PDB file of C-alpha atoms in Angstrom:
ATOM      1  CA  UNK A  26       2.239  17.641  -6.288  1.00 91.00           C
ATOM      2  CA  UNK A  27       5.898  17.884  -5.585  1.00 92.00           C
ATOM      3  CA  UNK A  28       5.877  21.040  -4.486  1.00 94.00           C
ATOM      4  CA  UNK A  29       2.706  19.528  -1.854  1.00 94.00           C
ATOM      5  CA  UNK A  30       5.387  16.846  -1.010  1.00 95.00           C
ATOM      6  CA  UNK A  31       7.892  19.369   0.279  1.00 96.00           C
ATOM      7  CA  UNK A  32       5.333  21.788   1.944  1.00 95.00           C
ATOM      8  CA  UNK A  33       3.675  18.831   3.937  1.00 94.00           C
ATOM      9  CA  UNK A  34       6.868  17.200   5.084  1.00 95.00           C
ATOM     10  CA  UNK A  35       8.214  20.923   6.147  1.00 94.00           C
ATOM     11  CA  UNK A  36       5.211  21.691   8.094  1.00 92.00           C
ATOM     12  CA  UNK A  37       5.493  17.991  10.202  1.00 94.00           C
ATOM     13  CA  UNK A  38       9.089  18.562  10.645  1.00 93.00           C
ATOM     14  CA  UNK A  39       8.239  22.511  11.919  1.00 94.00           C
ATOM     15  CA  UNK A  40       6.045  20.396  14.048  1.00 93.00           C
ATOM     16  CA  UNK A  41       8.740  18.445  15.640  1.00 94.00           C
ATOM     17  CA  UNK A  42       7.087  15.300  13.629  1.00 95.00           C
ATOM     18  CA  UNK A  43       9.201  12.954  11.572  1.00 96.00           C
ATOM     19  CA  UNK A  44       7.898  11.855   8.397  1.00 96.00           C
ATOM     20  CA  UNK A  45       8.417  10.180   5.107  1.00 96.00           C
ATOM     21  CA  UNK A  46       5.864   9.861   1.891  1.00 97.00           C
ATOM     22  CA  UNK A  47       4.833   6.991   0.986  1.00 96.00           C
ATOM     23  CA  UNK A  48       3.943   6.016  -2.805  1.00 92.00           C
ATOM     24  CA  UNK A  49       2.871   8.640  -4.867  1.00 89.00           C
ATOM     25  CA  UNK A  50       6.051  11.411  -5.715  1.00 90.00           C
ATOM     26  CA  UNK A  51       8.883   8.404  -4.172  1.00 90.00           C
ATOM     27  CA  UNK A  52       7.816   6.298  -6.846  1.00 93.00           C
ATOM     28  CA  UNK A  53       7.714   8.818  -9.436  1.00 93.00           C
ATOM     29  CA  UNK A  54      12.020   9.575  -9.008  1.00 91.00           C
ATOM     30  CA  UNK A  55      12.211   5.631  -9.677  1.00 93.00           C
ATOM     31  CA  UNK A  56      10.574   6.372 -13.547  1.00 92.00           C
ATOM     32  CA  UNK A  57      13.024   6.874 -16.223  1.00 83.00           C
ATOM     33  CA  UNK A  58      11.480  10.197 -16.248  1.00 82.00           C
ATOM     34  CA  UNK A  59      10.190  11.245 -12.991  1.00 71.00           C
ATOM     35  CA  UNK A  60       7.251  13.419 -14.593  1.00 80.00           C
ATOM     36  CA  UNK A  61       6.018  10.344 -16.834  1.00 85.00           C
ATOM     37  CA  UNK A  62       4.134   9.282 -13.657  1.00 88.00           C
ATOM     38  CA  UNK A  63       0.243  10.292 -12.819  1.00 85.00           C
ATOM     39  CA  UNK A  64      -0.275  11.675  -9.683  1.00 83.00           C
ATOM     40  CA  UNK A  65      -2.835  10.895  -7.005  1.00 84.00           C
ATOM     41  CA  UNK A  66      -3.230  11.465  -3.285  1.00 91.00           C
ATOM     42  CA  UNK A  67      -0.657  11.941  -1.249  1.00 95.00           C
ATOM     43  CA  UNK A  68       0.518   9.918   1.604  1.00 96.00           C
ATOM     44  CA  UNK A  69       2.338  10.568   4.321  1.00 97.00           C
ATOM     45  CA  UNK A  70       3.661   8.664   7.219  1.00 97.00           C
ATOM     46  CA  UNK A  71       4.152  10.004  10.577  1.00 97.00           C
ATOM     47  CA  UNK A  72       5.940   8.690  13.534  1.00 96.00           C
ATOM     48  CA  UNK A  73       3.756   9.476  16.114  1.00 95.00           C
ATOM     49  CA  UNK A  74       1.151   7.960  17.945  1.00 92.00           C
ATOM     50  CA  UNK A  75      -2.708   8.034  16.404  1.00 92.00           C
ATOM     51  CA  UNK A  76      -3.790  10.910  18.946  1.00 92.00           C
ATOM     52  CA  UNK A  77      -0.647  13.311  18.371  1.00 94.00           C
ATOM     53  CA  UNK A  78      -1.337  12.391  14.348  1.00 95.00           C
ATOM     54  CA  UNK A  79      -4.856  13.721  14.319  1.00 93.00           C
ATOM     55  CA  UNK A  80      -4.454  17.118  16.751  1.00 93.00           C
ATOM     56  CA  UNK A  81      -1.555  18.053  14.240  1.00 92.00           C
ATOM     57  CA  UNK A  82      -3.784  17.690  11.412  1.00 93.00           C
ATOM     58  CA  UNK A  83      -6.798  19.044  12.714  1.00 92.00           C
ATOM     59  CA  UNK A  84      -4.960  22.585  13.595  1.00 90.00           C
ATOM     60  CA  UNK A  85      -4.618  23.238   9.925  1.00 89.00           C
ATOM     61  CA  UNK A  86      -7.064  21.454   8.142  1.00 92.00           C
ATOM     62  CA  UNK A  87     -10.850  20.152   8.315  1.00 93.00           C
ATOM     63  CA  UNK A  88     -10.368  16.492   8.863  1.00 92.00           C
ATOM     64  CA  UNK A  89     -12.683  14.313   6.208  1.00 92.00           C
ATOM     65  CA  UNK A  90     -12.622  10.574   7.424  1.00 89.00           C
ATOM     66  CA  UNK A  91     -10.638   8.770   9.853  1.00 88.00           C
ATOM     67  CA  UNK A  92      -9.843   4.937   9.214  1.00 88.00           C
ATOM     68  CA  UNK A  93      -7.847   2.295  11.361  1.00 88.00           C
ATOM     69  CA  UNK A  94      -4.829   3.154   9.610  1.00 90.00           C
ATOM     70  CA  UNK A  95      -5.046   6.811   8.524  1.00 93.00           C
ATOM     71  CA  UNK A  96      -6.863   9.939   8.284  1.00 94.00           C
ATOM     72  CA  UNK A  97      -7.673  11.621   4.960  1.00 95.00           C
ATOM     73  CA  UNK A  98      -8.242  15.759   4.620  1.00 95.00           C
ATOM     74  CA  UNK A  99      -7.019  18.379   1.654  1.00 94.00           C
ATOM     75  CA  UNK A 100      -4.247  20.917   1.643  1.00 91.00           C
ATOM     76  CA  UNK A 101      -6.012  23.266  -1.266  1.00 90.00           C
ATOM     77  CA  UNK A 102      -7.420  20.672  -3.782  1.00 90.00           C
ATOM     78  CA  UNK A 103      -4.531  17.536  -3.098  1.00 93.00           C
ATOM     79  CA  UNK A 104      -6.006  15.115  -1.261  1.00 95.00           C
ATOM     80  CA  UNK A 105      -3.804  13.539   1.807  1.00 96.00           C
ATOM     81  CA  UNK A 106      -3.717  10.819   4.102  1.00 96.00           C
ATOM     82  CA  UNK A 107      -1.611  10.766   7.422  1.00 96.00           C
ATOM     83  CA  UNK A 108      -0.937   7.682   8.072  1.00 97.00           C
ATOM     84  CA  UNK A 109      -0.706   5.927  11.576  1.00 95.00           C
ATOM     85  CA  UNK A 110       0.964   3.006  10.312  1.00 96.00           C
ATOM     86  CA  UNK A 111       2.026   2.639   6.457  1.00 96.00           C
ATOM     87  CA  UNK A 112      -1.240  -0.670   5.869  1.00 92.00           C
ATOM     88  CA  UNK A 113      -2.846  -3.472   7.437  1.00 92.00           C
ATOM     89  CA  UNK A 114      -3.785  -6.972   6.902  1.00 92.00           C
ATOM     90  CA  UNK A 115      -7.062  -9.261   7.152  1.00 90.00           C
ATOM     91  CA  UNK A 116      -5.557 -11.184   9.432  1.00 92.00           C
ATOM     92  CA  UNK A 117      -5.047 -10.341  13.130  1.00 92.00           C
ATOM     93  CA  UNK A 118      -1.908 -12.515  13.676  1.00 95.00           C
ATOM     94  CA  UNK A 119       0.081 -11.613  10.285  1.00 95.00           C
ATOM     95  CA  UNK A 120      -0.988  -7.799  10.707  1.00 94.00           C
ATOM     96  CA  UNK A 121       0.339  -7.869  14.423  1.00 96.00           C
ATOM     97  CA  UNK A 122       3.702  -8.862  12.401  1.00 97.00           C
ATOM     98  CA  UNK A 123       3.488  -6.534   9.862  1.00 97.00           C
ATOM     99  CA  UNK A 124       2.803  -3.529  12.362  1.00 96.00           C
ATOM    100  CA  UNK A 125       5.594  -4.404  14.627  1.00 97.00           C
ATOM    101  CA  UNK A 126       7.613  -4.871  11.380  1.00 97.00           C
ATOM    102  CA  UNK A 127       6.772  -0.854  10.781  1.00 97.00           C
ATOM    103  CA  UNK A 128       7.662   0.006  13.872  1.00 97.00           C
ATOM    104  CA  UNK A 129      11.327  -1.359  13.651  1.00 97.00           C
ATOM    105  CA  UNK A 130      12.029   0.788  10.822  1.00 97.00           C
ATOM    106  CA  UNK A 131      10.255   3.888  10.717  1.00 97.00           C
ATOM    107  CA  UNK A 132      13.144   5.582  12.054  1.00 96.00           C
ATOM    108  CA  UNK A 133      15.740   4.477   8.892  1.00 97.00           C
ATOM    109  CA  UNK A 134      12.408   5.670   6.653  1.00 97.00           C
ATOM    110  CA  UNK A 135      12.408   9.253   8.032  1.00 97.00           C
ATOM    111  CA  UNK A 136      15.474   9.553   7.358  1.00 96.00           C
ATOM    112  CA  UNK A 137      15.808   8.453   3.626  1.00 97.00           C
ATOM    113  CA  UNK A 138      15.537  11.694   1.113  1.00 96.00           C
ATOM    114  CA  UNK A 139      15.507  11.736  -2.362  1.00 95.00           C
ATOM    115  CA  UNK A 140      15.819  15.158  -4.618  1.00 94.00           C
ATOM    116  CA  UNK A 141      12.395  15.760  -6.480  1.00 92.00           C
ATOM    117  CA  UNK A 142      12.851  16.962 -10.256  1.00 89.00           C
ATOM    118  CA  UNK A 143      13.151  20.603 -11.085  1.00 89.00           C
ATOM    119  CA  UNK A 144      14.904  21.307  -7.951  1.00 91.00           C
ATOM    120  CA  UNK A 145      11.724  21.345  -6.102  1.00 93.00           C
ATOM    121  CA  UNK A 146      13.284  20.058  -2.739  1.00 95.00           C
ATOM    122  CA  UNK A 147      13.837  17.211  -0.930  1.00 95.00           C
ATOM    123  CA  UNK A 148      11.526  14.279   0.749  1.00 96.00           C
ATOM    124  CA  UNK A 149      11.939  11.587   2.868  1.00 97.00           C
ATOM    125  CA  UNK A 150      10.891   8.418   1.389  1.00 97.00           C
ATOM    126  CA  UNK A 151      11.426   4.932   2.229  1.00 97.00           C
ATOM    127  CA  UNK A 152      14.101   2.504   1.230  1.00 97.00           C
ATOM    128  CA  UNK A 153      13.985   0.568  -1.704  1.00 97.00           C
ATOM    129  CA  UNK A 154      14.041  -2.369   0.617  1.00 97.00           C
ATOM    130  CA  UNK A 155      11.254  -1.257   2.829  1.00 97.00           C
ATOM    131  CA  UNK A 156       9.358  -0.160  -0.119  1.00 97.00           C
ATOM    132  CA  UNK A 157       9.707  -3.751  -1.283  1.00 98.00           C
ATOM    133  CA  UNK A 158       7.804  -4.668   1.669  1.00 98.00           C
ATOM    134  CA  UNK A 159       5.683  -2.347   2.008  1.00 97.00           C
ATOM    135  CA  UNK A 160       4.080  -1.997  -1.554  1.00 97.00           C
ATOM    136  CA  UNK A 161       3.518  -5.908  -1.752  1.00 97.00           C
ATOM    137  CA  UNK A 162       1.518  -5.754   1.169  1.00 96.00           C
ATOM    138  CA  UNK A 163      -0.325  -3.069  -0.106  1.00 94.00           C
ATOM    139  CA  UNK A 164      -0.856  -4.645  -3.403  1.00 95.00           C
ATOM    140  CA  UNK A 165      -2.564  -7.833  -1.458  1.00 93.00           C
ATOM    141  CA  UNK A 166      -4.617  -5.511   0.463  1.00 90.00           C
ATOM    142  CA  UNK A 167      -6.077  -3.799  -2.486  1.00 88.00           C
ATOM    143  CA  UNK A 168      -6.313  -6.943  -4.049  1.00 89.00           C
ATOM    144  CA  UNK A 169      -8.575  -8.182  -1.556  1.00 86.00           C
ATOM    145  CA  UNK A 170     -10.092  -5.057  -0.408  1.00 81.00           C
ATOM    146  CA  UNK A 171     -11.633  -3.927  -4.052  1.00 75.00           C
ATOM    147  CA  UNK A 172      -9.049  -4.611  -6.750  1.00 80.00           C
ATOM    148  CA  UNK A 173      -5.414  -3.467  -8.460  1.00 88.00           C
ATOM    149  CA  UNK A 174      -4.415  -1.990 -11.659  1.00 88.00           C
ATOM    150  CA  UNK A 175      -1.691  -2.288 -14.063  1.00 91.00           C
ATOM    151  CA  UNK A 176      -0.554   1.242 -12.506  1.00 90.00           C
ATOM    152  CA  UNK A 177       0.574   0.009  -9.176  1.00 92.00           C
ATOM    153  CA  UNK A 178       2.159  -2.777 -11.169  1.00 95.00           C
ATOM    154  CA  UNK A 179       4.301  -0.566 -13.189  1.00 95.00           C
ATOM    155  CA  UNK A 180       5.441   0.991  -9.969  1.00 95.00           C
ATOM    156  CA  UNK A 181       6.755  -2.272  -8.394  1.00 97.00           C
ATOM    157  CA  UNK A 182       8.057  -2.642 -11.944  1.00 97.00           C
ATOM    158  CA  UNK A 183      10.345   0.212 -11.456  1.00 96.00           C
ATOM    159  CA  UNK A 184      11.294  -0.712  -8.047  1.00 97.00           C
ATOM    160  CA  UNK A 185      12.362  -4.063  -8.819  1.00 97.00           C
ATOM    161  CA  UNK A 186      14.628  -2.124 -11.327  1.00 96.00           C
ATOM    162  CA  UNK A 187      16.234   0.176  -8.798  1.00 96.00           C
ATOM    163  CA  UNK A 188      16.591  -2.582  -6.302  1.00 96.00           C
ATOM    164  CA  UNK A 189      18.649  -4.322  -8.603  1.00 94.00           C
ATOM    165  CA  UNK A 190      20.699  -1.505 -10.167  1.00 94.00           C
ATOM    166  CA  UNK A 191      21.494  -0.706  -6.418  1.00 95.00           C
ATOM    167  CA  UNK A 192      21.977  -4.394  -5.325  1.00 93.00           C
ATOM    168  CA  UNK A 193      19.880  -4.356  -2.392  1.00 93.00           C
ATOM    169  CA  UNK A 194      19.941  -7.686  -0.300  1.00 93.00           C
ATOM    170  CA  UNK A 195      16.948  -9.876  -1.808  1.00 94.00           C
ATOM    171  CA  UNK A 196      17.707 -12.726   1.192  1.00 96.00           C
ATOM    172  CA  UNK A 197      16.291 -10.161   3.343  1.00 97.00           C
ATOM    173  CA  UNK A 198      13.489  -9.263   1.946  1.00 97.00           C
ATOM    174  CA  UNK A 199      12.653 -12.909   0.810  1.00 97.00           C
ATOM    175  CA  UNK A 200      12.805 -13.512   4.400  1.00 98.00           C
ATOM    176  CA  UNK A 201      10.726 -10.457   5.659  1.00 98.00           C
ATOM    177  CA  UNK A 202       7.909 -12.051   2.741  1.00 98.00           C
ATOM    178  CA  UNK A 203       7.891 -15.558   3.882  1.00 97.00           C
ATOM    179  CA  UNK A 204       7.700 -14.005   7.889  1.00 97.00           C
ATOM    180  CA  UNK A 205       4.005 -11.871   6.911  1.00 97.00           C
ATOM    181  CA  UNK A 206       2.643 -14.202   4.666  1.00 96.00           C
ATOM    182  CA  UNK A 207       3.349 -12.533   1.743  1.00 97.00           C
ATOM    183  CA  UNK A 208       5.572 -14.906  -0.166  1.00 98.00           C
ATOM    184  CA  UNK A 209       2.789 -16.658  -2.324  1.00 97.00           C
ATOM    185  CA  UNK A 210       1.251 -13.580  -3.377  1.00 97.00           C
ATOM    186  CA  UNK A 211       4.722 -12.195  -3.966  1.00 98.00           C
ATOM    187  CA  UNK A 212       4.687 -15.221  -7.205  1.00 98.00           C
ATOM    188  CA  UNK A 213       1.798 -13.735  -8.632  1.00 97.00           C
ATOM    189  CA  UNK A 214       2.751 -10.123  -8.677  1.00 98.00           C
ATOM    190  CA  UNK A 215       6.432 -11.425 -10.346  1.00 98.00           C
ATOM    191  CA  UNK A 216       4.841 -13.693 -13.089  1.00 98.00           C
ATOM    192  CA  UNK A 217       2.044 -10.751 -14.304  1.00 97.00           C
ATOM    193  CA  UNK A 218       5.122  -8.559 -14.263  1.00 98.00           C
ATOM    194  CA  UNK A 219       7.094 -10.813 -16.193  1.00 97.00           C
ATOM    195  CA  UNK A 220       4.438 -12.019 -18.758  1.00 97.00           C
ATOM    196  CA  UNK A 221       2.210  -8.615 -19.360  1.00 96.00           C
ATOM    197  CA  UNK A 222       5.227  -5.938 -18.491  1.00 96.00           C
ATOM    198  CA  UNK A 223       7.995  -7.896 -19.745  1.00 97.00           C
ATOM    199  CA  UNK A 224       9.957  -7.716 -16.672  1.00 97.00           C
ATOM    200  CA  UNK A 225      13.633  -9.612 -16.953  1.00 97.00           C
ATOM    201  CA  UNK A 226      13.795 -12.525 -14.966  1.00 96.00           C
ATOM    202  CA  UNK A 227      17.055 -10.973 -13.149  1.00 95.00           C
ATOM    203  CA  UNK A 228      14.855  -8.492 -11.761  1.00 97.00           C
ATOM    204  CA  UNK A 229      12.803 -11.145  -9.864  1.00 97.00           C
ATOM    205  CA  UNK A 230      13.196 -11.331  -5.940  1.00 96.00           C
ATOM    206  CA  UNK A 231      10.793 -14.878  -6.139  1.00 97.00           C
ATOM    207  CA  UNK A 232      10.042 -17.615  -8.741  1.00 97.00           C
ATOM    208  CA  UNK A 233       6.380 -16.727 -10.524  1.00 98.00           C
ATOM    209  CA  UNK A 234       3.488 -18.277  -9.776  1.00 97.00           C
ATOM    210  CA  UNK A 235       1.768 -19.008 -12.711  1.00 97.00           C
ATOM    211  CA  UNK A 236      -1.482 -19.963 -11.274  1.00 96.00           C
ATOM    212  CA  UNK A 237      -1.774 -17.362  -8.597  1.00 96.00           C
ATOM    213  CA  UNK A 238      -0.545 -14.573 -11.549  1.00 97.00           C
ATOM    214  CA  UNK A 239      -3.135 -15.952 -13.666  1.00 96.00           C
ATOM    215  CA  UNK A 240      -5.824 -15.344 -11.155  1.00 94.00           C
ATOM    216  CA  UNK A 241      -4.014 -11.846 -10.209  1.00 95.00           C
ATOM    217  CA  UNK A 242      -3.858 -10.940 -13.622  1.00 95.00           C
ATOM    218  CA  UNK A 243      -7.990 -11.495 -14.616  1.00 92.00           C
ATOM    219  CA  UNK A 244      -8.776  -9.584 -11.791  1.00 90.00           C
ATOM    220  CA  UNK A 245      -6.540  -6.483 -13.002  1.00 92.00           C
ATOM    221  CA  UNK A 246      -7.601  -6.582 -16.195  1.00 90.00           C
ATOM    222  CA  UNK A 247     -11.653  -7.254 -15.209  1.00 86.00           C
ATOM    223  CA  UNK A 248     -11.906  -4.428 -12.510  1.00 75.00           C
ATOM    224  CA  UNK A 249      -9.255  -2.139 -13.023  1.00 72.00           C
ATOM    225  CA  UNK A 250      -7.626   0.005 -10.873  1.00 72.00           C
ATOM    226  CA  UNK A 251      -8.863   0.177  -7.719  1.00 66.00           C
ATOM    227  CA  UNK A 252     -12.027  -2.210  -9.010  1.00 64.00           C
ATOM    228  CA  UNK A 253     -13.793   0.512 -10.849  1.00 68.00           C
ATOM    229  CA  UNK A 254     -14.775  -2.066 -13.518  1.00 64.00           C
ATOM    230  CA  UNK A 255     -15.311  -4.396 -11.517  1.00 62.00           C
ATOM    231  CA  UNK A 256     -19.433  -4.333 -11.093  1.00 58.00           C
ATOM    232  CA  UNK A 257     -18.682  -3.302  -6.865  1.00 59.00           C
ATOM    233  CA  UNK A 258     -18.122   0.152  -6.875  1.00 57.00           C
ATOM    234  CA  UNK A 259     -22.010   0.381  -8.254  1.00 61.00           C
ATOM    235  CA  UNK A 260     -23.228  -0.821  -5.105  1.00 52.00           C
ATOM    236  CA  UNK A 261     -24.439   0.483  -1.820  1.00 59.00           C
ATOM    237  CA  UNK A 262     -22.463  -0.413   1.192  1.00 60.00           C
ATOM    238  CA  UNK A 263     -24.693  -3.263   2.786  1.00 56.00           C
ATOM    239  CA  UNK A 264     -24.682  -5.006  -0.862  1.00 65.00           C
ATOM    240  CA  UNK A 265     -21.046  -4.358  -1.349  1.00 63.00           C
ATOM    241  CA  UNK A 266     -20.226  -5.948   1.664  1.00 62.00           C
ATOM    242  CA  UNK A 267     -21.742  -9.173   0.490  1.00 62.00           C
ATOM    243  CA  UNK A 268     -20.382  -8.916  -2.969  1.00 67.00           C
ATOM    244  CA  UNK A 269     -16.934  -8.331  -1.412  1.00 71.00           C
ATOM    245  CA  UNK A 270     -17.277 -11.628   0.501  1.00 69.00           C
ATOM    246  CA  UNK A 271     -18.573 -13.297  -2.124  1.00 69.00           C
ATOM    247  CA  UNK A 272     -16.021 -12.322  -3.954  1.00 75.00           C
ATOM    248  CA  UNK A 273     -12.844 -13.468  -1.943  1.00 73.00           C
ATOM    249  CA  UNK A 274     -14.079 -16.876  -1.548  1.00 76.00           C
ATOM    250  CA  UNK A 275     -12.904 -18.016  -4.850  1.00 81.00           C
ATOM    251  CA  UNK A 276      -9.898 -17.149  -3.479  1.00 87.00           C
ATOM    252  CA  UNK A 277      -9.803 -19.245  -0.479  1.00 89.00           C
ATOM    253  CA  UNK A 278      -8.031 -21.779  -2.351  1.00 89.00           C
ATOM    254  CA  UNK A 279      -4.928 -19.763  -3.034  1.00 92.00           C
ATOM    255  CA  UNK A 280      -4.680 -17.426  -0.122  1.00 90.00           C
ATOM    256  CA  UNK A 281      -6.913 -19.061   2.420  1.00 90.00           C
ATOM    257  CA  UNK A 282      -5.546 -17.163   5.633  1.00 90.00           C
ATOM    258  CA  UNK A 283      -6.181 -13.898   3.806  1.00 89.00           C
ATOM    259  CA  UNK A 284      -8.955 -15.035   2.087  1.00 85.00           C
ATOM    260  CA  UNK A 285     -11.036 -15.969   5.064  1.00 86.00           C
ATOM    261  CA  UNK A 286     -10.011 -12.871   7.755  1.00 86.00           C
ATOM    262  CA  UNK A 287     -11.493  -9.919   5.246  1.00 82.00           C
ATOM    263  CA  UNK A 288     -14.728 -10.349   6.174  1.00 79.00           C
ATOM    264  CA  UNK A 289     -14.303 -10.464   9.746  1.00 81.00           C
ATOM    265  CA  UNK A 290     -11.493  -7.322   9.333  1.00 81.00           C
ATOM    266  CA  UNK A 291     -14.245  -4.992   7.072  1.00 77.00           C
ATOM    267  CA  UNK A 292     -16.687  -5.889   9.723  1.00 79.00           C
ATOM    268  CA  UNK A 293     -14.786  -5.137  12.861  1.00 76.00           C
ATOM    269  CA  UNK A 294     -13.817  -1.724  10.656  1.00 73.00           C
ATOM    270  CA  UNK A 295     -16.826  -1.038   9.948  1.00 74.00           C
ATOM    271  CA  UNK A 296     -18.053  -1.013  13.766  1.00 75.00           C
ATOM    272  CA  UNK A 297     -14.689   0.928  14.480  1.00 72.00           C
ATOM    273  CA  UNK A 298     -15.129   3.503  11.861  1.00 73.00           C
ATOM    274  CA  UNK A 299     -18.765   4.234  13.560  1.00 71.00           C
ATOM    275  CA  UNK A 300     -16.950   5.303  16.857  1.00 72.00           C
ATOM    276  CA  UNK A 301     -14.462   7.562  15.289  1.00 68.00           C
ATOM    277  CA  UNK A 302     -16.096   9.157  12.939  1.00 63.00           C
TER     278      UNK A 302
END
């Protein structure tokens, strides 16, 4: 997979595409030891415009599924997504922030390598700041979308840890939280850290949230990661959809702007994903 890394981000860069990889093998050099980690899919972020993104792609490989956000295909038997824009939110407004947010700093992203173990290469990753960001609002999108598991919790565990060790400036991305709504959930992911991975409270970048965590933390632990466990994935798509909805109204209470825009986001993407695929 880290060889994958380097090939992918060489090709782009042939290409006269900037890049960075998201997740995945950037995480992995944040573990005590970088190999502990288990792989998945790789994702990549390129700085080009949707269009540009898939014509690259498409001269090499047999392109599998295009979604608002990215386009998924395999280089041998990996599994990639190119991403358009890094994620997205339920809500129109907040996502409109968060995309412009992306756009002011894909540049500083490209541009941020890290040495892979067993002098593999190097990839461009994003800052520990960014990533800060970046992997919260992931972590409410999954959490809304089907579910999260302890895994993506044990990476923001080890990024809290290298923030800290490199002193990275918290007002800013306590600011950057509050701005795309991201604060609240932000207190849940820090008080299932704390309580179920034992994370110091010096590593925290916002107080926990002990009834939000509570509520994040059933859901890990009842569908698992990526809500495998969770009764949904068992479903066809028309009875998924309802369970889905059904689902995120008991969370209207604690994250009602969220809470309320999924179902009208999965239905406007599941119109758009009839037109482009």
């Amino acid at each position: 997979m880290n060889q994958k890394c380097v090939d992918i981000a060489a090709h782009l860069v042939n290409d006269g595409l900037s890049c960075c990889i998201l997740k995945g093998q950037g995480n992995a050099v944040l573990y005590n030891t970088p190999l502990l980690r288990s792989p998945g899919d790789i994702d990549v972020w390129i700085d080009a415009d949707r269009d540009a993104i898939i014509d690259n792609v498409r001269r090499r490989y047999e392109i599998e599924e295009i979604r608002i956000y990215h386009i998924g295909y395999h280089v041998d038997d990996v599994s990639v997504e190119a991403h358009f824009v890094p994620g997205i939110m339920n809500n129109p407004f907040y996502n409109r922030r968060l995309r412009k947010f992306y756009a002011s700093e894909i540049d500083k992203q490209c541009q941020n390598f890290v040495d892979l173990p067993d002098g593999v290469g190097r990839i461009p990753v994003p800052t520990l700041e960014f990533n800060l960001i970046y992997q919260m609002a992931h972590l409410m999108h999954h959490f809304f979308d089907e579910g999260i598991g302890l895994r993506q919790m044990i990476d923001y565990f080890y990024l809290l840890k290298e923030a800290k060790r490199n002193g990275i400036d918290t007002d800013w991305v306590v600011s950057k939280l509050k701005y795309l709504n991201l604060y609240k959930f932000a207190g849940a992911v820090m008080f299932v850290l704390q309580r179920v991975l034992g994370l110091e409270d010096d590593f925290l970048i916002v107080p926990t949230d002990k009834r939000r965590g509570r509520t994040l933390g059933r859901e890990i632990f009842k569908g698992g990661n990526f809500g495998k466990y969770s009764g949904l994935t068992r479903h066809g798509a028309g009875t998924k959809y309802f369970l889905k909805h059904w689902r995120n109204l008991h969370f209207v209470r604690e994250y009602p702007v969220e809470a309320l825009s999924e179902p009208i986001f999965r239905t406007y993407h599941f119109f758009w994903r009839l037109r482009y695929n």
